[in-house]
Amino acid sequence: YNQSPENPEVQTVYQRIYYNILEFHYDVVAREYPLVTPPLIIEMCFAPKTVTRNIWYESRYTSHEDIYTTQTSVSPSSFFEVRVRDKASGDILYRDGFGKLYSTDSKKTLVIRSAGDYLIEFTGNDINATVQMKIPAAPGENVTPAGPLTCPS
């Protein structure tokens, strides 16, 4: 039994309200936004600073050669945090990030589903973050649709 729906599902078109590639060295960038038509989607990509260590292992056996190896890892001082505050009270309503308290996933999405007057803060160190914020476009409004965030490689 296959019946076509009377009201076909309408695809939501999102418009970009903010896009930036941010380079952090213990900086803070803040934006305020009065969200009237939720959701507000904040997409983030991270490129942390890496550190390289050259390690030399000296063999205790004369029959074995010394070993040299190189290790590259995320800098322990690399981190990023986004905090969404209620603009009137200053209370932190949502937060997410990279490093320290958060995972080291290179791409994250934060969705705010409630209307309100928000202050959105981005902070970090030794990291580049590509940030895109988007909201649903009003029905019938002619906007350039915001596509998914593409992370720089």
PDB file of C-alpha atoms in Angstrom:
ATOM      1  CA  TYR A   1       0.000   0.000   0.000  1.00  0.00           C
ATOM      2  CA  ASN A   2       1.625   3.204  -1.141  1.00  0.00           C
ATOM      3  CA  GLN A   3      -0.183   6.460  -0.683  1.00  0.00           C
ATOM      4  CA  SER A   4       1.424   9.767  -1.576  1.00  0.00           C
ATOM      5  CA  PRO A   5       1.265  12.365   1.185  1.00  0.00           C
ATOM      6  CA  GLU A   6      -1.065  15.306   0.735  1.00  0.00           C
ATOM      7  CA  ASN A   7       1.488  17.718   2.202  1.00  0.00           C
ATOM      8  CA  PRO A   8       4.947  16.810   0.941  1.00  0.00           C
ATOM      9  CA  GLU A   9       7.732  17.559   3.398  1.00  0.00           C
ATOM     10  CA  VAL A  10       9.191  21.010   2.830  1.00  0.00           C
ATOM     11  CA  GLN A  11      12.975  21.204   3.081  1.00  0.00           C
ATOM     12  CA  THR A  12      14.121  23.937   5.500  1.00  0.00           C
ATOM     13  CA  VAL A  13      16.424  26.507   3.921  1.00  0.00           C
ATOM     14  CA  TYR A  14      19.051  27.952   6.257  1.00  0.00           C
ATOM     15  CA  GLN A  15      20.681  31.346   5.864  1.00  0.00           C
ATOM     16  CA  ARG A  16      24.151  32.109   7.125  1.00  0.00           C
ATOM     17  CA  ILE A  17      24.276  34.885   9.713  1.00  0.00           C
ATOM     18  CA  TYR A  18      27.974  34.552  10.610  1.00  0.00           C
ATOM     19  CA  TYR A  19      31.055  32.967   9.061  1.00  0.00           C
ATOM     20  CA  ASN A  20      34.664  33.514  10.045  1.00  0.00           C
ATOM     21  CA  ILE A  21      38.019  31.785  10.290  1.00  0.00           C
ATOM     22  CA  LEU A  22      39.387  32.722  13.701  1.00  0.00           C
ATOM     23  CA  GLU A  23      42.992  32.398  14.888  1.00  0.00           C
ATOM     24  CA  PHE A  24      43.220  32.268  18.667  1.00  0.00           C
ATOM     25  CA  HIS A  25      46.099  33.225  20.964  1.00  0.00           C
ATOM     26  CA  TYR A  26      44.222  33.580  24.265  1.00  0.00           C
ATOM     27  CA  ASP A  27      41.624  35.757  22.509  1.00  0.00           C
ATOM     28  CA  VAL A  28      37.869  36.164  22.879  1.00  0.00           C
ATOM     29  CA  VAL A  29      35.453  37.009  20.058  1.00  0.00           C
ATOM     30  CA  ALA A  30      31.830  37.749  20.945  1.00  0.00           C
ATOM     31  CA  ARG A  31      28.644  38.184  18.898  1.00  0.00           C
ATOM     32  CA  GLU A  32      25.178  38.948  20.106  1.00  0.00           C
ATOM     33  CA  TYR A  33      22.143  37.604  18.362  1.00  0.00           C
ATOM     34  CA  PRO A  34      18.414  37.974  19.106  1.00  0.00           C
ATOM     35  CA  LEU A  35      17.110  34.534  18.074  1.00  0.00           C
ATOM     36  CA  VAL A  36      13.465  34.827  17.064  1.00  0.00           C
ATOM     37  CA  THR A  37      13.028  31.742  14.865  1.00  0.00           C
ATOM     38  CA  PRO A  38      15.004  28.807  16.285  1.00  0.00           C
ATOM     39  CA  PRO A  39      17.058  26.778  15.786  1.00  0.00           C
ATOM     40  CA  LEU A  40      20.406  28.557  15.698  1.00  0.00           C
ATOM     41  CA  ILE A  41      23.020  26.124  14.403  1.00  0.00           C
ATOM     42  CA  ILE A  42      26.674  26.801  15.224  1.00  0.00           C
ATOM     43  CA  GLU A  43      29.060  24.648  13.184  1.00  0.00           C
ATOM     44  CA  MET A  44      32.766  24.613  14.048  1.00  0.00           C
ATOM     45  CA  CYS A  45      35.930  23.083  12.569  1.00  0.00           C
ATOM     46  CA  PHE A  46      39.219  23.053  14.453  1.00  0.00           C
ATOM     47  CA  ALA A  47      42.850  23.085  13.338  1.00  0.00           C
ATOM     48  CA  PRO A  48      44.963  22.976  16.507  1.00  0.00           C
ATOM     49  CA  LYS A  49      48.652  23.796  16.668  1.00  0.00           C
ATOM     50  CA  THR A  50      50.795  20.684  16.682  1.00  0.00           C
ATOM     51  CA  VAL A  51      54.131  20.063  18.369  1.00  0.00           C
ATOM     52  CA  THR A  52      56.850  17.731  17.144  1.00  0.00           C
ATOM     53  CA  ARG A  53      59.287  15.952  19.441  1.00  0.00           C
ATOM     54  CA  ASN A  54      62.418  14.181  18.293  1.00  0.00           C
ATOM     55  CA  ILE A  55      63.185  11.297  20.630  1.00  0.00           C
ATOM     56  CA  TRP A  56      66.465   9.424  20.855  1.00  0.00           C
ATOM     57  CA  TYR A  57      66.634   6.031  22.539  1.00  0.00           C
ATOM     58  CA  GLU A  58      70.113   4.910  23.449  1.00  0.00           C
ATOM     59  CA  SER A  59      70.589   1.191  23.267  1.00  0.00           C
ATOM     60  CA  ARG A  60      72.153  -0.466  26.301  1.00  0.00           C
ATOM     61  CA  TYR A  61      73.330  -3.281  24.090  1.00  0.00           C
ATOM     62  CA  THR A  62      76.334  -2.802  21.869  1.00  0.00           C
ATOM     63  CA  SER A  63      74.766  -5.059  19.268  1.00  0.00           C
ATOM     64  CA  HIS A  64      71.761  -2.725  18.775  1.00  0.00           C
ATOM     65  CA  GLU A  65      71.800   0.680  17.183  1.00  0.00           C
ATOM     66  CA  ASP A  66      70.331   3.767  18.836  1.00  0.00           C
ATOM     67  CA  ILE A  67      66.781   4.578  17.781  1.00  0.00           C
ATOM     68  CA  TYR A  68      65.579   8.004  16.622  1.00  0.00           C
ATOM     69  CA  THR A  69      61.873   8.685  16.297  1.00  0.00           C
ATOM     70  CA  THR A  70      59.628  11.703  15.741  1.00  0.00           C
ATOM     71  CA  GLN A  71      56.281  12.204  17.463  1.00  0.00           C
ATOM     72  CA  THR A  72      53.760  14.831  16.373  1.00  0.00           C
ATOM     73  CA  SER A  73      50.771  15.602  18.581  1.00  0.00           C
ATOM     74  CA  VAL A  74      48.278  18.337  19.397  1.00  0.00           C
ATOM     75  CA  SER A  75      49.841  21.085  21.496  1.00  0.00           C
ATOM     76  CA  PRO A  76      48.786  20.724  25.141  1.00  0.00           C
ATOM     77  CA  SER A  77      47.986  24.455  25.161  1.00  0.00           C
ATOM     78  CA  SER A  78      45.518  24.177  22.236  1.00  0.00           C
ATOM     79  CA  PHE A  79      41.872  24.640  23.196  1.00  0.00           C
ATOM     80  CA  PHE A  80      38.646  26.253  21.995  1.00  0.00           C
ATOM     81  CA  GLU A  81      35.383  26.991  23.753  1.00  0.00           C
ATOM     82  CA  VAL A  82      32.063  28.439  22.617  1.00  0.00           C
ATOM     83  CA  ARG A  83      29.794  29.791  25.358  1.00  0.00           C
ATOM     84  CA  VAL A  84      26.211  30.851  24.694  1.00  0.00           C
ATOM     85  CA  ARG A  85      24.995  33.240  27.384  1.00  0.00           C
ATOM     86  CA  ASP A  86      21.640  34.779  28.147  1.00  0.00           C
ATOM     87  CA  LYS A  87      22.366  38.414  27.278  1.00  0.00           C
ATOM     88  CA  ALA A  88      20.318  39.854  30.151  1.00  0.00           C
ATOM     89  CA  SER A  89      21.543  37.668  33.024  1.00  0.00           C
ATOM     90  CA  GLY A  90      24.962  36.580  31.729  1.00  0.00           C
ATOM     91  CA  ASP A  91      24.178  32.950  32.633  1.00  0.00           C
ATOM     92  CA  ILE A  92      25.903  30.329  30.470  1.00  0.00           C
ATOM     93  CA  LEU A  93      23.175  28.278  28.785  1.00  0.00           C
ATOM     94  CA  TYR A  94      25.238  26.155  26.366  1.00  0.00           C
ATOM     95  CA  ARG A  95      28.926  25.399  25.946  1.00  0.00           C
ATOM     96  CA  ASP A  96      31.111  23.124  23.866  1.00  0.00           C
ATOM     97  CA  GLY A  97      34.641  23.086  22.548  1.00  0.00           C
ATOM     98  CA  PHE A  98      37.909  21.365  21.742  1.00  0.00           C
ATOM     99  CA  GLY A  99      40.597  20.180  24.167  1.00  0.00           C
ATOM    100  CA  LYS A 100      40.826  20.656  27.946  1.00  0.00           C
ATOM    101  CA  LEU A 101      37.302  19.728  29.159  1.00  0.00           C
ATOM    102  CA  TYR A 102      36.097  18.708  25.693  1.00  0.00           C
ATOM    103  CA  SER A 103      36.894  16.013  23.162  1.00  0.00           C
ATOM    104  CA  THR A 104      39.405  16.548  20.377  1.00  0.00           C
ATOM    105  CA  ASP A 105      36.886  15.971  17.576  1.00  0.00           C
ATOM    106  CA  SER A 106      37.876  18.220  14.674  1.00  0.00           C
ATOM    107  CA  LYS A 107      34.287  19.179  13.807  1.00  0.00           C
ATOM    108  CA  LYS A 108      31.364  19.979  16.113  1.00  0.00           C
ATOM    109  CA  THR A 109      27.819  21.316  15.875  1.00  0.00           C
ATOM    110  CA  LEU A 110      25.910  23.113  18.622  1.00  0.00           C
ATOM    111  CA  VAL A 111      22.139  23.576  18.157  1.00  0.00           C
ATOM    112  CA  ILE A 112      20.178  26.161  20.151  1.00  0.00           C
ATOM    113  CA  ARG A 113      16.484  25.314  20.013  1.00  0.00           C
ATOM    114  CA  SER A 114      15.012  28.108  22.161  1.00  0.00           C
ATOM    115  CA  ALA A 115      14.305  31.699  21.169  1.00  0.00           C
ATOM    116  CA  GLY A 116      16.116  34.353  23.191  1.00  0.00           C
ATOM    117  CA  ASP A 117      18.598  37.196  23.230  1.00  0.00           C
ATOM    118  CA  TYR A 118      22.021  35.542  23.233  1.00  0.00           C
ATOM    119  CA  LEU A 119      25.657  36.546  23.616  1.00  0.00           C
ATOM    120  CA  ILE A 120      27.871  34.000  21.863  1.00  0.00           C
ATOM    121  CA  GLU A 121      31.540  33.961  22.920  1.00  0.00           C
ATOM    122  CA  PHE A 122      34.380  32.138  21.191  1.00  0.00           C
ATOM    123  CA  THR A 123      37.697  31.782  23.003  1.00  0.00           C
ATOM    124  CA  GLY A 124      40.807  29.683  22.624  1.00  0.00           C
ATOM    125  CA  ASN A 125      44.558  29.373  22.268  1.00  0.00           C
ATOM    126  CA  ASP A 126      46.932  27.887  19.690  1.00  0.00           C
ATOM    127  CA  ILE A 127      44.043  26.932  17.418  1.00  0.00           C
ATOM    128  CA  ASN A 128      42.332  28.065  14.225  1.00  0.00           C
ATOM    129  CA  ALA A 129      38.564  27.674  14.233  1.00  0.00           C
ATOM    130  CA  THR A 130      36.222  27.995  11.276  1.00  0.00           C
ATOM    131  CA  VAL A 131      32.804  29.016  12.589  1.00  0.00           C
ATOM    132  CA  GLN A 132      29.470  29.226  10.771  1.00  0.00           C
ATOM    133  CA  MET A 133      26.175  30.225  12.370  1.00  0.00           C
ATOM    134  CA  LYS A 134      22.908  29.759  10.509  1.00  0.00           C
ATOM    135  CA  ILE A 135      19.164  30.087  11.109  1.00  0.00           C
ATOM    136  CA  PRO A 136      16.072  29.029   9.144  1.00  0.00           C
ATOM    137  CA  ALA A 137      15.148  31.491   6.399  1.00  0.00           C
ATOM    138  CA  ALA A 138      11.649  32.928   6.510  1.00  0.00           C
ATOM    139  CA  PRO A 139       9.256  31.107   4.144  1.00  0.00           C
ATOM    140  CA  GLY A 140       9.320  32.730   0.723  1.00  0.00           C
ATOM    141  CA  GLU A 141      12.412  34.814   1.557  1.00  0.00           C
ATOM    142  CA  ASN A 142      14.953  34.818  -1.259  1.00  0.00           C
ATOM    143  CA  VAL A 143      18.298  33.931   0.363  1.00  0.00           C
ATOM    144  CA  THR A 144      21.432  32.131  -0.686  1.00  0.00           C
ATOM    145  CA  PRO A 145      21.184  28.828   1.205  1.00  0.00           C
ATOM    146  CA  ALA A 146      23.976  28.129   3.699  1.00  0.00           C
ATOM    147  CA  GLY A 147      25.534  24.809   2.885  1.00  0.00           C
ATOM    148  CA  PRO A 148      27.292  22.526   5.314  1.00  0.00           C
ATOM    149  CA  LEU A 149      30.529  23.852   6.773  1.00  0.00           C
ATOM    150  CA  THR A 150      33.563  22.617   4.882  1.00  0.00           C
ATOM    151  CA  CYS A 151      36.659  22.304   7.014  1.00  0.00           C
ATOM    152  CA  PRO A 152      39.988  23.497   5.625  1.00  0.00           C
ATOM    153  CA  SER A 153      42.390  20.628   5.198  1.00  0.00           C
TER     154      SER A 153
END
